[in-house]
Coordinates of C-alpha atoms and ligand atoms in Angstrom, one line a residue:
M1 CA 58.8 -43.4 24.2
C2 CA 55.2 -43.8 26.1
S3 CA 54.2 -40.3 25.7
G4 CA 55.8 -40.3 22.2
L5 CA 53.4 -43.0 21.5
I6 CA 50.8 -41.3 23.2
D7 CA 51.3 -38.2 21.2
S8 CA 51.4 -40.2 17.9
L9 CA 47.6 -41.7 18.7
F10 CA 46.7 -38.2 19.6
L11 CA 47.8 -37.2 16.2
L12 CA 46.1 -39.9 14.5
L13 CA 42.6 -39.6 16.4
L14 CA 43.3 -36.1 15.5
Y15 CA 43.8 -36.7 11.9
F16 CA 40.6 -39.3 11.9
S17 CA 38.1 -36.6 13.6
I18 CA 39.3 -33.8 11.0
H19 CA 39.2 -36.8 7.6
H20 CA 35.8 -37.6 9.6
S21 CA 35.0 -34.1 9.3
A22 CA 35.9 -33.4 5.7
S23 CA 34.2 -36.3 4.8
L24 CA 31.2 -35.5 6.0
S25 CA 31.3 -32.0 4.3
T26 CA 31.9 -33.1 1.1
Y27 CA 28.3 -34.6 1.1
L28 CA 26.4 -31.4 1.1
N29 CA 26.6 -30.2 -2.3
I30 CA 26.0 -26.7 -2.3
S31 CA 24.6 -24.3 -4.9
M32 CA 23.2 -21.0 -5.0
H33 CA 20.1 -20.5 -7.0
S34 CA 19.4 -16.7 -7.2
V35 CA 16.7 -15.4 -10.1
N36 CA 14.8 -12.2 -9.9
M37 CA 16.9 -11.2 -6.7
K38 CA 15.8 -14.1 -4.9
H39 CA 18.8 -15.7 -3.7
I40 CA 18.2 -19.3 -2.5
L41 CA 21.0 -21.2 -1.3
K42 CA 20.4 -25.6 -2.1
W43 CA 22.5 -28.1 -0.9
S44 CA 21.7 -32.2 -0.2
Q45 CA 20.6 -34.5 1.8
L46 CA 23.0 -35.5 4.7
Q47 CA 24.8 -38.8 3.7
T48 CA 25.8 -39.2 7.3
A49 CA 23.7 -41.4 9.5
C50 CA 23.1 -38.5 12.4
S51 CA 20.8 -39.2 15.1
T52 CA 20.4 -35.4 15.6
F53 CA 21.6 -32.7 12.9
N54 CA 20.8 -29.3 12.2
H55 CA 22.5 -26.8 9.9
T56 CA 23.4 -22.9 10.3
V57 CA 24.2 -21.1 7.3
Q58 CA 26.9 -17.9 7.7
F59 CA 28.2 -15.6 5.7
Q60 CA 30.4 -13.2 4.9
G61 CA 30.6 -10.5 2.9
E62 CA 33.3 -7.7 2.0
Y63 CA 32.8 -5.4 4.9
E64 CA 33.2 -8.9 6.8
L65 CA 36.1 -9.9 5.5
H66 CA 38.2 -6.5 5.5
K67 CA 36.2 -4.5 8.3
L68 CA 35.3 -7.0 10.9
N69 CA 38.6 -9.3 11.0
G70 CA 37.2 -11.8 8.6
S71 CA 33.9 -12.6 11.0
W72 CA 30.9 -14.4 9.7
V73 CA 27.0 -13.5 10.1
D74 CA 24.5 -15.9 10.6
A75 CA 21.8 -16.4 8.6
Y76 CA 18.7 -14.4 10.0
D77 CA 16.3 -17.6 9.3
C78 CA 18.8 -20.3 9.0
Q79 CA 20.0 -21.1 12.2
E80 CA 19.9 -24.5 13.5
I81 CA 17.7 -25.6 10.2
R82 CA 16.7 -29.2 9.4
E83 CA 15.5 -28.1 6.2
N84 CA 18.4 -28.3 2.9
R85 CA 17.4 -24.6 1.9
C86 CA 17.6 -21.4 3.1
D87 CA 16.8 -18.0 1.4
L88 CA 19.3 -15.5 1.6
T89 CA 17.1 -12.5 0.1
H90 CA 17.5 -10.3 3.0
D91 CA 20.9 -11.3 4.1
L92 CA 22.5 -10.5 1.4
A93 CA 21.7 -7.4 0.9
S94 CA 24.9 -5.5 -1.0
N95 CA 26.6 -6.3 -4.5
S96 CA 29.7 -7.6 -2.5
D97 CA 31.1 -10.8 -3.0
Y98 CA 30.0 -13.4 -0.4
S99 CA 31.5 -16.5 1.2
I100 CA 28.8 -18.6 2.5
R101 CA 29.2 -21.8 4.1
I102 CA 27.3 -24.2 6.2
K103 CA 27.8 -25.4 9.6
T104 CA 26.9 -29.0 10.0
N105 CA 26.0 -30.4 13.3
C106 CA 26.0 -33.9 13.9
D107 CA 25.4 -35.4 17.1
G108 CA 27.3 -32.8 18.4
Q109 CA 30.0 -32.8 15.6
K110 CA 30.6 -29.7 13.8
S111 CA 31.3 -29.9 10.3
W112 CA 31.9 -26.8 7.8
T113 CA 31.0 -26.7 4.0
Q114 CA 31.6 -23.6 1.7
L115 CA 30.1 -22.6 -1.5
P116 CA 32.7 -23.3 -4.0
K117 CA 32.6 -20.0 -5.3
T118 CA 31.5 -16.5 -3.7
F119 CA 28.1 -15.3 -4.7
N120 CA 27.2 -11.5 -5.8
R121 CA 23.8 -10.4 -6.3
K122 CA 24.7 -8.7 -8.9
D123 CA 24.9 -12.5 -10.3
T124 CA 21.1 -13.1 -10.4
V125 CA 19.0 -14.3 -13.5
L126 CA 16.6 -12.2 -14.5
L127 CA 13.4 -13.4 -15.8
T128 CA 12.0 -11.5 -18.4
P129 CA 8.4 -9.6 -17.3
E130 CA 5.2 -10.6 -19.3
M131 CA 4.0 -7.6 -20.4
I132 CA 0.0 -7.8 -21.0
V133 CA -1.3 -5.5 -23.5
N134 CA -5.0 -4.6 -23.5
V135 CA -6.0 -2.0 -26.6
E136 CA -10.0 -2.9 -26.0
G137 CA -10.2 0.4 -24.0
D138 CA -9.3 3.7 -24.5
P139 CA -6.7 4.7 -22.9
I140 CA -4.8 1.5 -24.2
Q141 CA -3.4 -0.2 -20.7
V142 CA 0.2 -1.7 -20.5
G143 CA 0.5 -3.9 -17.8
F144 CA 3.2 -6.1 -16.7
N145 CA 3.4 -9.9 -14.6
T146 CA 7.0 -10.0 -12.9
T147 CA 8.1 -11.1 -9.7
L148 CA 10.8 -8.3 -9.6
S149 CA 10.2 -5.5 -7.3
A150 CA 12.3 -2.4 -6.7
I151 CA 12.3 -2.1 -10.7
T152 CA 11.9 0.9 -12.9
V153 CA 10.1 -0.1 -16.3
K154 CA 10.6 2.4 -18.9
L155 CA 8.1 1.7 -21.8
K156 CA 8.5 2.6 -25.4
V157 CA 5.0 3.3 -27.6
W158 CA 5.6 3.7 -31.3
T159 CA 3.8 3.0 -34.8
E160 CA 5.1 -0.3 -36.4
G161 CA 8.0 1.0 -39.0
D162 CA 8.7 4.3 -37.3
E163 CA 10.8 3.0 -33.9
Q164 CA 12.9 6.3 -34.2
N165 CA 10.3 8.5 -33.0
A166 CA 8.9 6.2 -30.1
L167 CA 7.4 7.8 -26.9
T168 CA 8.6 6.6 -23.8
D169 CA 6.9 6.0 -20.5
M170 CA 8.7 5.6 -17.2
T171 CA 7.6 4.3 -13.9
R172 CA 9.1 3.0 -10.4
A173 CA 5.6 2.2 -8.7
Y174 CA 4.0 -1.1 -8.2
P175 CA 2.3 -2.1 -10.2
Y176 CA 4.1 -0.7 -13.0
H177 CA 1.0 -0.1 -15.3
F178 CA 0.6 2.1 -17.9
S179 CA -2.4 4.1 -19.5
I180 CA -1.4 5.4 -23.0
A181 CA -3.6 7.2 -25.7
A182 CA -4.5 5.2 -28.6
H183 CA -3.7 6.0 -32.3
R184 CA -6.5 4.3 -33.8
G185 CA -6.1 3.6 -38.0
K186 CA -4.4 1.2 -40.2
E187 CA -1.1 0.8 -38.4
K188 CA 0.0 -1.2 -36.0
M189 CA 1.1 0.0 -32.4
C190 CA 4.4 -1.3 -31.1
F191 CA 6.0 -2.1 -27.4
R192 CA 8.7 -2.9 -25.6
A193 CA 9.6 -2.4 -21.9
E194 CA 12.6 -2.8 -20.3
A195 CA 13.1 -3.6 -16.6
L196 CA 15.8 -2.3 -14.7
V197 CA 16.6 -3.4 -11.2
D198 CA 17.9 -0.5 -9.9
A199 CA 20.0 -2.1 -7.2
I200 CA 22.5 -3.9 -9.9
N201 CA 21.9 -1.6 -12.2
K202 CA 20.6 -4.9 -14.8
S203 CA 18.4 -4.9 -16.7
C204 CA 16.4 -6.9 -19.4
S205 CA 13.7 -6.1 -22.0
T206 CA 10.6 -7.6 -23.2
D207 CA 9.8 -8.5 -26.8
T208 CA 8.2 -6.9 -28.9
Q209 CA 4.3 -6.3 -29.5
C210 CA 3.0 -4.9 -32.3
V211 CA -0.9 -4.8 -32.2
I212 CA -3.8 -3.8 -34.7
M213 CA -5.6 -0.9 -32.9
H214 CA -9.4 -1.3 -34.3
K215 CA -11.5 1.5 -34.7
Q216 CA -13.9 1.1 -31.7
T217 CA -16.8 1.6 -33.8
S218 CA -15.9 -1.1 -35.7
D219 CA -16.9 -3.3 -33.4
M220 CA -20.3 -2.5 -34.3
P221 CA -21.2 -4.3 -37.2
V222 CA -19.9 -7.8 -35.9
I223 CA -22.0 -6.8 -32.4
V224 CA -25.1 -6.7 -34.9
S225 CA -24.1 -9.6 -37.2
V226 CA -23.8 -11.7 -34.1
A227 CA -27.5 -10.4 -32.8
V228 CA -28.6 -11.1 -36.9
V229 CA -27.4 -14.7 -36.2
I230 CA -29.3 -15.0 -33.2
A231 CA -32.2 -14.1 -34.1
L232 CA -32.2 -16.2 -37.3
A233 CA -31.6 -19.3 -34.8
V234 CA -34.3 -18.5 -32.5
A235 CA -37.0 -17.7 -35.2
F236 CA -35.9 -21.0 -37.0
I237 CA -36.2 -22.9 -33.7
L238 CA -39.6 -21.4 -33.4
G239 CA -40.9 -22.2 -36.7
W240 CA -40.0 -25.5 -36.4
S241 CA -40.9 -26.1 -32.9
V242 CA -44.5 -24.4 -34.1
T243 CA -44.7 -27.4 -36.7
R244 CA -44.3 -30.0 -34.1
F245 CA -45.8 -28.6 -31.1
S246 CA -48.1 -25.7 -32.3
P247 CA -51.0 -26.7 -29.4
Q248 CA -48.6 -25.6 -26.9
I249 CA -46.7 -23.2 -28.5
K250 CA -50.2 -21.5 -29.0
H251 CA -51.2 -21.8 -25.7
I252 CA -47.7 -20.4 -24.3
I253 CA -47.6 -17.6 -27.1
C254 CA -51.2 -16.6 -26.7
H255 CA -50.5 -15.6 -22.8
R256 CA -50.5 -12.1 -23.1
E257 CA -51.8 -9.0 -22.6
P258 CA -55.5 -8.7 -24.1
I259 CA -55.3 -7.0 -27.7
P260 CA -57.8 -3.7 -27.5
S261 CA -60.6 -4.4 -29.0
A262 CA -60.2 -1.5 -31.5
L263 CA -57.5 -2.9 -32.8
L264 CA -59.0 -6.3 -33.3
N265 CA -61.9 -4.8 -35.2
N266 CA -59.0 -3.5 -37.9
C267 CA -57.8 -6.4 -38.1
P268 CA -59.5 -8.5 -40.8
A269 CA -60.2 -12.1 -40.1
R270 CA -58.6 -14.6 -41.9
A271 CA -59.0 -18.2 -41.7
P272 CA -56.7 -19.7 -39.4
N273 CA -53.6 -21.1 -41.4
L274 CA -51.1 -21.7 -38.6
F275 CA -50.5 -25.1 -40.2
T276 CA -50.1 -24.6 -43.8
V277 CA -47.9 -21.4 -43.2
S278 CA -45.3 -22.8 -40.7
S279 CA -45.4 -26.1 -42.3
E280 CA -43.1 -24.2 -45.5
P281 CA -39.7 -24.4 -43.3
T282 CA -37.9 -22.8 -45.7
E283 CA -38.6 -19.1 -44.5
P284 CA -39.9 -19.8 -41.3
L285 CA -38.6 -16.0 -40.3
L286 CA -40.6 -14.5 -42.7
V287 CA -43.9 -16.2 -41.7
L288 CA -44.0 -16.5 -38.4
V289 CA -45.0 -13.6 -37.0
P290 CA -48.1 -12.6 -39.4
T291 CA -49.0 -16.0 -38.6
L292 CA -49.1 -15.1 -34.8
V293 CA -50.9 -12.1 -35.0
Q294 CA -53.6 -14.0 -37.4
M295 CA -53.2 -16.8 -34.8
E296 CA -54.1 -14.4 -31.8
T297 CA -57.1 -12.3 -33.7
N298 CA -58.6 -15.6 -34.8
E299 CA -58.9 -16.7 -31.5
R300 CA -61.4 -13.8 -30.3
Ligands
NAG401 C1 25.3 -30.6 -7.3 O1 24.1 -29.5 -7.2 C2 23.9 -28.9 -8.6 C3 23.1 -28.1 -8.7 O2 21.8 -28.6 -8.0 C4 23.4 -30.3 -9.4 O3 23.2 -30.1 -10.9 C5 24.8 -31.2 -9.7 O4 24.2 -32.4 -10.6 C6 24.9 -32.0 -7.6 N1 26.0 -32.8 -7.8 C7 25.8 -34.0 -7.3 C8 27.3 -34.5 -7.4 O5 25.1 -33.9 -6.6
NAG402 C1 40.0 -6.7 14.6 O1 41.0 -7.2 15.0 C2 41.9 -6.1 15.6 C3 43.6 -6.7 16.0 O2 43.1 -8.0 16.2 C4 41.6 -5.4 17.0 O3 41.9 -4.7 17.1 C5 40.0 -5.0 16.3 O4 39.2 -4.1 17.7 C6 39.3 -5.9 15.6 N1 38.1 -5.6 15.5 C7 36.8 -5.8 15.2 C8 36.0 -4.7 14.7 O5 36.9 -7.0 16.0
NAG403 C1 21.2 -28.9 16.8 O1 21.8 -30.3 16.6 C2 22.8 -30.2 18.4 C3 23.7 -31.4 18.4 O2 23.0 -32.1 17.1 C4 21.9 -30.0 19.3 O3 22.6 -30.0 20.4 C5 20.8 -28.9 19.2 O4 19.7 -28.8 20.2 C6 19.7 -28.9 17.4 N1 19.5 -27.8 17.7 C7 17.9 -27.6 17.4 C8 17.4 -26.7 17.2 O5 17.4 -28.5 17.6
NAG404 C1 1.6 -14.2 -14.1 O1 2.3 -15.5 -14.3 C2 1.9 -16.0 -13.3 C3 3.3 -17.5 -13.6 O2 3.4 -17.3 -15.1 C4 0.5 -16.6 -13.9 O3 0.2 -18.0 -13.1 C5 -0.1 -16.1 -13.1 O4 -1.5 -16.3 -13.9 C6 0.1 -14.4 -14.3 N1 -1.0 -13.6 -14.0 C7 -1.5 -13.2 -14.9 C8 -2.4 -11.4 -14.4 O5 -1.6 -12.8 -16.1
NAG405 C1 24.6 1.1 -15.2 O1 24.7 0.6 -16.2 C2 25.0 1.2 -17.6 C3 25.4 -0.2 -18.7 O2 24.7 -1.4 -18.5 C4 26.2 2.2 -16.9 O3 26.4 2.9 -18.5 C5 25.6 3.3 -15.8 O4 26.9 3.8 -16.1 C6 25.3 2.2 -14.7 N1 24.8 3.2 -14.0 C7 25.6 3.3 -12.7 C8 25.4 3.8 -11.8 O5 26.2 2.3 -12.0

């Protein structure tokens, strides 16, 4: 009788402890966030009040399941940790379906929470690399901005409208950079790249970028016209300043190398007309230079 009661009491206690463990585990909302082959396990904060607690992450691949009698492996960086994330990038290193679980130790009481589904790194989300095409120089430079590593990048280059005759180039070497001879002309050159993650045989492609390849000499008129605009602006400001602050300007401008007397003699002296000439504000550029020469010759 008595032993039967003790037995039931024991079973009840066992039930409660199991139930308690189970309820403890339900508060960890585990999820895997795998982007560009970086596998981060995350879970929610522990809801149960524990004076001391920590988590240990374990995994079991097909190898452990079938060859190691279903044993579990401790994740290298995630033993007795208090954080609620674990980087499993280096642990889940094969294309296997992994079961993942967390052992939570709350004041000496252990509980287990398992990721609802197995995880395979082939399910990682690949983000499209950013393709940077620089056509300023020759050869053209094509680079990529991506956090993916150990990839093969295949670059396709073609003249717009002629994709069937595209040229392809390939690199496996970080930082995945290409130098391409430019075909400068009226047509656009188009670029598209495919990044293949070799380990999982999964790839993603960039958008197509088509660029007009200006002839490099065509940059000259732009530079020249910019120079002309700057010269006009400077001349205008100078002309304006001369009318407003002529005594000071005269002093500054006249501080130069002395002009050889031979030159001076060749220049017929004219009446000083700085004010009259420069007071014509519409064409300061045309009149400023002769005025200054006159001014100088006149001083001597
Ligand atoms: C569990 O986590 C996922 C992903 O972080 C989130 O979308 C979801 O809302 C969470 N569920 C609960 C009940 O907190
Ligand atoms: C797996 O279990 C069997 C039988 O229980 C045992 O003979 C074998 O040594 C175990 N293997 C490993 C790797 O533990
Ligand atoms: C983890 O928690 C257990 C019990 O709560 C404790 O005994 C152990 O020392 C903790 N480990 C660390 C590294 O704090
Ligand atoms: C690469 O991308 C990151 C994130 O989008 C950005 O912060 C960084 O400036 C980019 N680098 C280059 C060289 O474009
Ligand atoms: C990689 O995937 C492609 C299809 O996406 C397939 O044709 C090819 O056989 C695969 N290669 C390997 C080695 O699995």
